[in-house]
C-alpha positions as protocol buffer text, in pm:
chain_id: "A"
residue {
  index: 1
  type: MET
  ca { x: 9658 y: 6420 z: 15784 }
}
residue {
  index: 2
  type: PRO
  ca { x: 9640 y: 6553 z: 15425 }
}
residue {
  index: 3
  type: ARG
  ca { x: 9311 y: 6702 z: 15315 }
}
residue {
  index: 4
  type: VAL
  ca { x: 9156 y: 6655 z: 14971 }
}
residue {
  index: 5
  type: LEU
  ca { x: 8885 y: 6885 z: 14834 }
}
residue {
  index: 6
  type: PHE
  ca { x: 8616 y: 6725 z: 14616 }
}
residue {
  index: 7
  type: VAL
  ca { x: 8399 y: 6973 z: 14422 }
}
residue {
  index: 8
  type: ASN
  ca { x: 8064 y: 6895 z: 14263 }
}
residue {
  index: 9
  type: PRO
  ca { x: 8019 y: 7203 z: 14040 }
}
residue {
  index: 10
  type: TRP
  ca { x: 7696 y: 7384 z: 13962 }
}
residue {
  index: 11
  type: ALA
  ca { x: 7518 y: 7320 z: 13634 }
}
residue {
  index: 12
  type: SER
  ca { x: 7481 y: 7575 z: 13353 }
}
residue {
  index: 13
  type: ASP
  ca { x: 7182 y: 7482 z: 13139 }
}
residue {
  index: 14
  type: PHE
  ca { x: 6829 y: 7576 z: 13034 }
}
residue {
  index: 15
  type: SER
  ca { x: 6670 y: 7377 z: 13318 }
}
residue {
  index: 16
  type: ALA
  ca { x: 6769 y: 7162 z: 13614 }
}
residue {
  index: 17
  type: PHE
  ca { x: 6565 y: 6975 z: 13871 }
}
residue {
  index: 18
  type: ASP
  ca { x: 6691 y: 6771 z: 14166 }
}
residue {
  index: 19
  type: LEU
  ca { x: 6563 y: 6417 z: 14123 }
}
residue {
  index: 20
  type: TRP
  ca { x: 6791 y: 6253 z: 14380 }
}
residue {
  index: 21
  type: ALA
  ca { x: 7096 y: 6402 z: 14207 }
}
residue {
  index: 22
  type: ARG
  ca { x: 7385 y: 6313 z: 14433 }
}
residue {
  index: 23
  type: PRO
  ca { x: 7751 y: 6309 z: 14327 }
}
residue {
  index: 24
  type: LEU
  ca { x: 7784 y: 5933 z: 14378 }
}
residue {
  index: 25
  type: GLY
  ca { x: 8112 y: 5891 z: 14189 }
}
residue {
  index: 26
  type: LEU
  ca { x: 8266 y: 6180 z: 14380 }
}
residue {
  index: 27
  type: LEU
  ca { x: 8148 y: 6029 z: 14708 }
}
residue {
  index: 28
  type: TYR
  ca { x: 8309 y: 5696 z: 14614 }
}
residue {
  index: 29
  type: LEU
  ca { x: 8637 y: 5877 z: 14543 }
}
residue {
  index: 30
  type: ALA
  ca { x: 8612 y: 6059 z: 14877 }
}
residue {
  index: 31
  type: GLY
  ca { x: 8567 y: 5721 z: 15046 }
}
residue {
  index: 32
  type: VAL
  ca { x: 8882 y: 5590 z: 14878 }
}
residue {
  index: 33
  type: ALA
  ca { x: 9072 y: 5902 z: 14989 }
}
residue {
  index: 34
  type: ARG
  ca { x: 8955 y: 5842 z: 15346 }
}
residue {
  index: 35
  type: GLN
  ca { x: 9071 y: 5479 z: 15332 }
}
residue {
  index: 36
  type: MET
  ca { x: 9412 y: 5605 z: 15216 }
}
residue {
  index: 37
  type: GLY
  ca { x: 9442 y: 5824 z: 15526 }
}
residue {
  index: 38
  type: CYS
  ca { x: 9326 y: 6157 z: 15383 }
}
residue {
  index: 39
  type: GLU
  ca { x: 9056 y: 6386 z: 15514 }
}
residue {
  index: 40
  type: PRO
  ca { x: 8802 y: 6432 z: 15231 }
}
residue {
  index: 41
  type: ILE
  ca { x: 8615 y: 6763 z: 15212 }
}
residue {
  index: 42
  type: LEU
  ca { x: 8311 y: 6786 z: 14983 }
}
residue {
  index: 43
  type: LEU
  ca { x: 8193 y: 7114 z: 14831 }
}
residue {
  index: 44
  type: ASP
  ca { x: 7860 y: 7037 z: 14665 }
}
residue {
  index: 45
  type: CYS
  ca { x: 7757 y: 7343 z: 14463 }
}
residue {
  index: 46
  type: THR
  ca { x: 7419 y: 7181 z: 14390 }
}
residue {
  index: 47
  type: ASP
  ca { x: 7328 y: 7128 z: 14757 }
}
residue {
  index: 48
  type: ARG
  ca { x: 6977 y: 7273 z: 14797 }
}
residue {
  index: 49
  type: ASN
  ca { x: 7019 y: 7254 z: 15177 }
}
residue {
  index: 50
  type: HIS
  ca { x: 7340 y: 7460 z: 15189 }
}
residue {
  index: 51
  type: PRO
  ca { x: 7350 y: 7689 z: 15498 }
}
residue {
  index: 52
  type: SER
  ca { x: 7390 y: 8000 z: 15279 }
}
residue {
  index: 53
  type: LEU
  ca { x: 7048 y: 7945 z: 15115 }
}
residue {
  index: 54
  type: ASP
  ca { x: 6706 y: 8050 z: 15238 }
}
residue {
  index: 55
  type: PRO
  ca { x: 6550 y: 7710 z: 15320 }
}
residue {
  index: 56
  type: ARG
  ca { x: 6194 y: 7803 z: 15219 }
}
residue {
  index: 57
  type: PRO
  ca { x: 6209 y: 7777 z: 14839 }
}
residue {
  index: 58
  type: TYR
  ca { x: 6482 y: 7512 z: 14817 }
}
residue {
  index: 59
  type: GLY
  ca { x: 6457 y: 7307 z: 15135 }
}
residue {
  index: 60
  type: PRO
  ca { x: 6333 y: 6952 z: 15178 }
}
residue {
  index: 61
  type: ARG
  ca { x: 6027 y: 6848 z: 14980 }
}
residue {
  index: 62
  type: SER
  ca { x: 5864 y: 6514 z: 14927 }
}
residue {
  index: 63
  type: PHE
  ca { x: 6127 y: 6253 z: 14838 }
}
residue {
  index: 64
  type: SER
  ca { x: 6404 y: 6519 z: 14877 }
}
residue {
  index: 65
  type: CYS
  ca { x: 6339 y: 6648 z: 14524 }
}
residue {
  index: 66
  type: GLY
  ca { x: 6297 y: 7009 z: 14419 }
}
residue {
  index: 67
  type: LYS
  ca { x: 6424 y: 7314 z: 14236 }
}
residue {
  index: 68
  type: TYR
  ca { x: 6778 y: 7449 z: 14250 }
}
residue {
  index: 69
  type: PRO
  ca { x: 6853 y: 7814 z: 14316 }
}
residue {
  index: 70
  type: ALA
  ca { x: 6941 y: 7979 z: 13984 }
}
residue {
  index: 71
  type: VAL
  ca { x: 7112 y: 8285 z: 13839 }
}
residue {
  index: 72
  type: GLU
  ca { x: 7040 y: 8389 z: 13480 }
}
residue {
  index: 73
  type: LEU
  ca { x: 7347 y: 8397 z: 13252 }
}
residue {
  index: 74
  type: PRO
  ca { x: 7407 y: 8521 z: 12898 }
}
residue {
  index: 75
  type: LYS
  ca { x: 7350 y: 8242 z: 12646 }
}
residue {
  index: 76
  type: PRO
  ca { x: 7655 y: 8094 z: 12473 }
}
residue {
  index: 77
  type: ALA
  ca { x: 7676 y: 8208 z: 12109 }
}
residue {
  index: 78
  type: ALA
  ca { x: 7593 y: 7862 z: 11976 }
}
residue {
  index: 79
  type: LEU
  ca { x: 7270 y: 7854 z: 12180 }
}
residue {
  index: 80
  type: ARG
  ca { x: 7131 y: 8204 z: 12117 }
}
residue {
  index: 81
  type: TRP
  ca { x: 6853 y: 8058 z: 11900 }
}
residue {
  index: 82
  type: VAL
  ca { x: 6701 y: 7858 z: 12190 }
}
residue {
  index: 83
  type: PRO
  ca { x: 6391 y: 8045 z: 12322 }
}
residue {
  index: 84
  type: ARG
  ca { x: 6465 y: 7979 z: 12691 }
}
residue {
  index: 85
  type: LYS
  ca { x: 6662 y: 8149 z: 12965 }
}
residue {
  index: 86
  type: PHE
  ca { x: 7011 y: 8009 z: 13028 }
}
residue {
  index: 87
  type: LYS
  ca { x: 7095 y: 7978 z: 13399 }
}
residue {
  index: 88
  type: ARG
  ca { x: 7354 y: 7857 z: 13647 }
}
residue {
  index: 89
  type: TYR
  ca { x: 7187 y: 7619 z: 13893 }
}
residue {
  index: 90
  type: GLY
  ca { x: 7334 y: 7582 z: 14240 }
}
residue {
  index: 91
  type: ILE
  ca { x: 7481 y: 7796 z: 14516 }
}
residue {
  index: 92
  type: SER
  ca { x: 7617 y: 8139 z: 14422 }
}
residue {
  index: 93
  type: VAL
  ca { x: 7984 y: 8219 z: 14440 }
}
């Protein structure tokens, strides 16, 4: 059975908050791949419940909403004027 990897990448931005953010379109495509006889594998880089994360700050909260883990990044040149920290939100690589 062929396997297909579906990747929901992390977000690079000034802020991010999980308000029921699920990769619905990607999940639909994975369902189609399964119907076609493939084994879909999902890598969700914005999964706050990923086994590699400490569950205390990012685990389940009311309504499954909450903060993403983040790593500060250098700002892109076009955004240097913005007075906020630029971060990558999601699991680390």
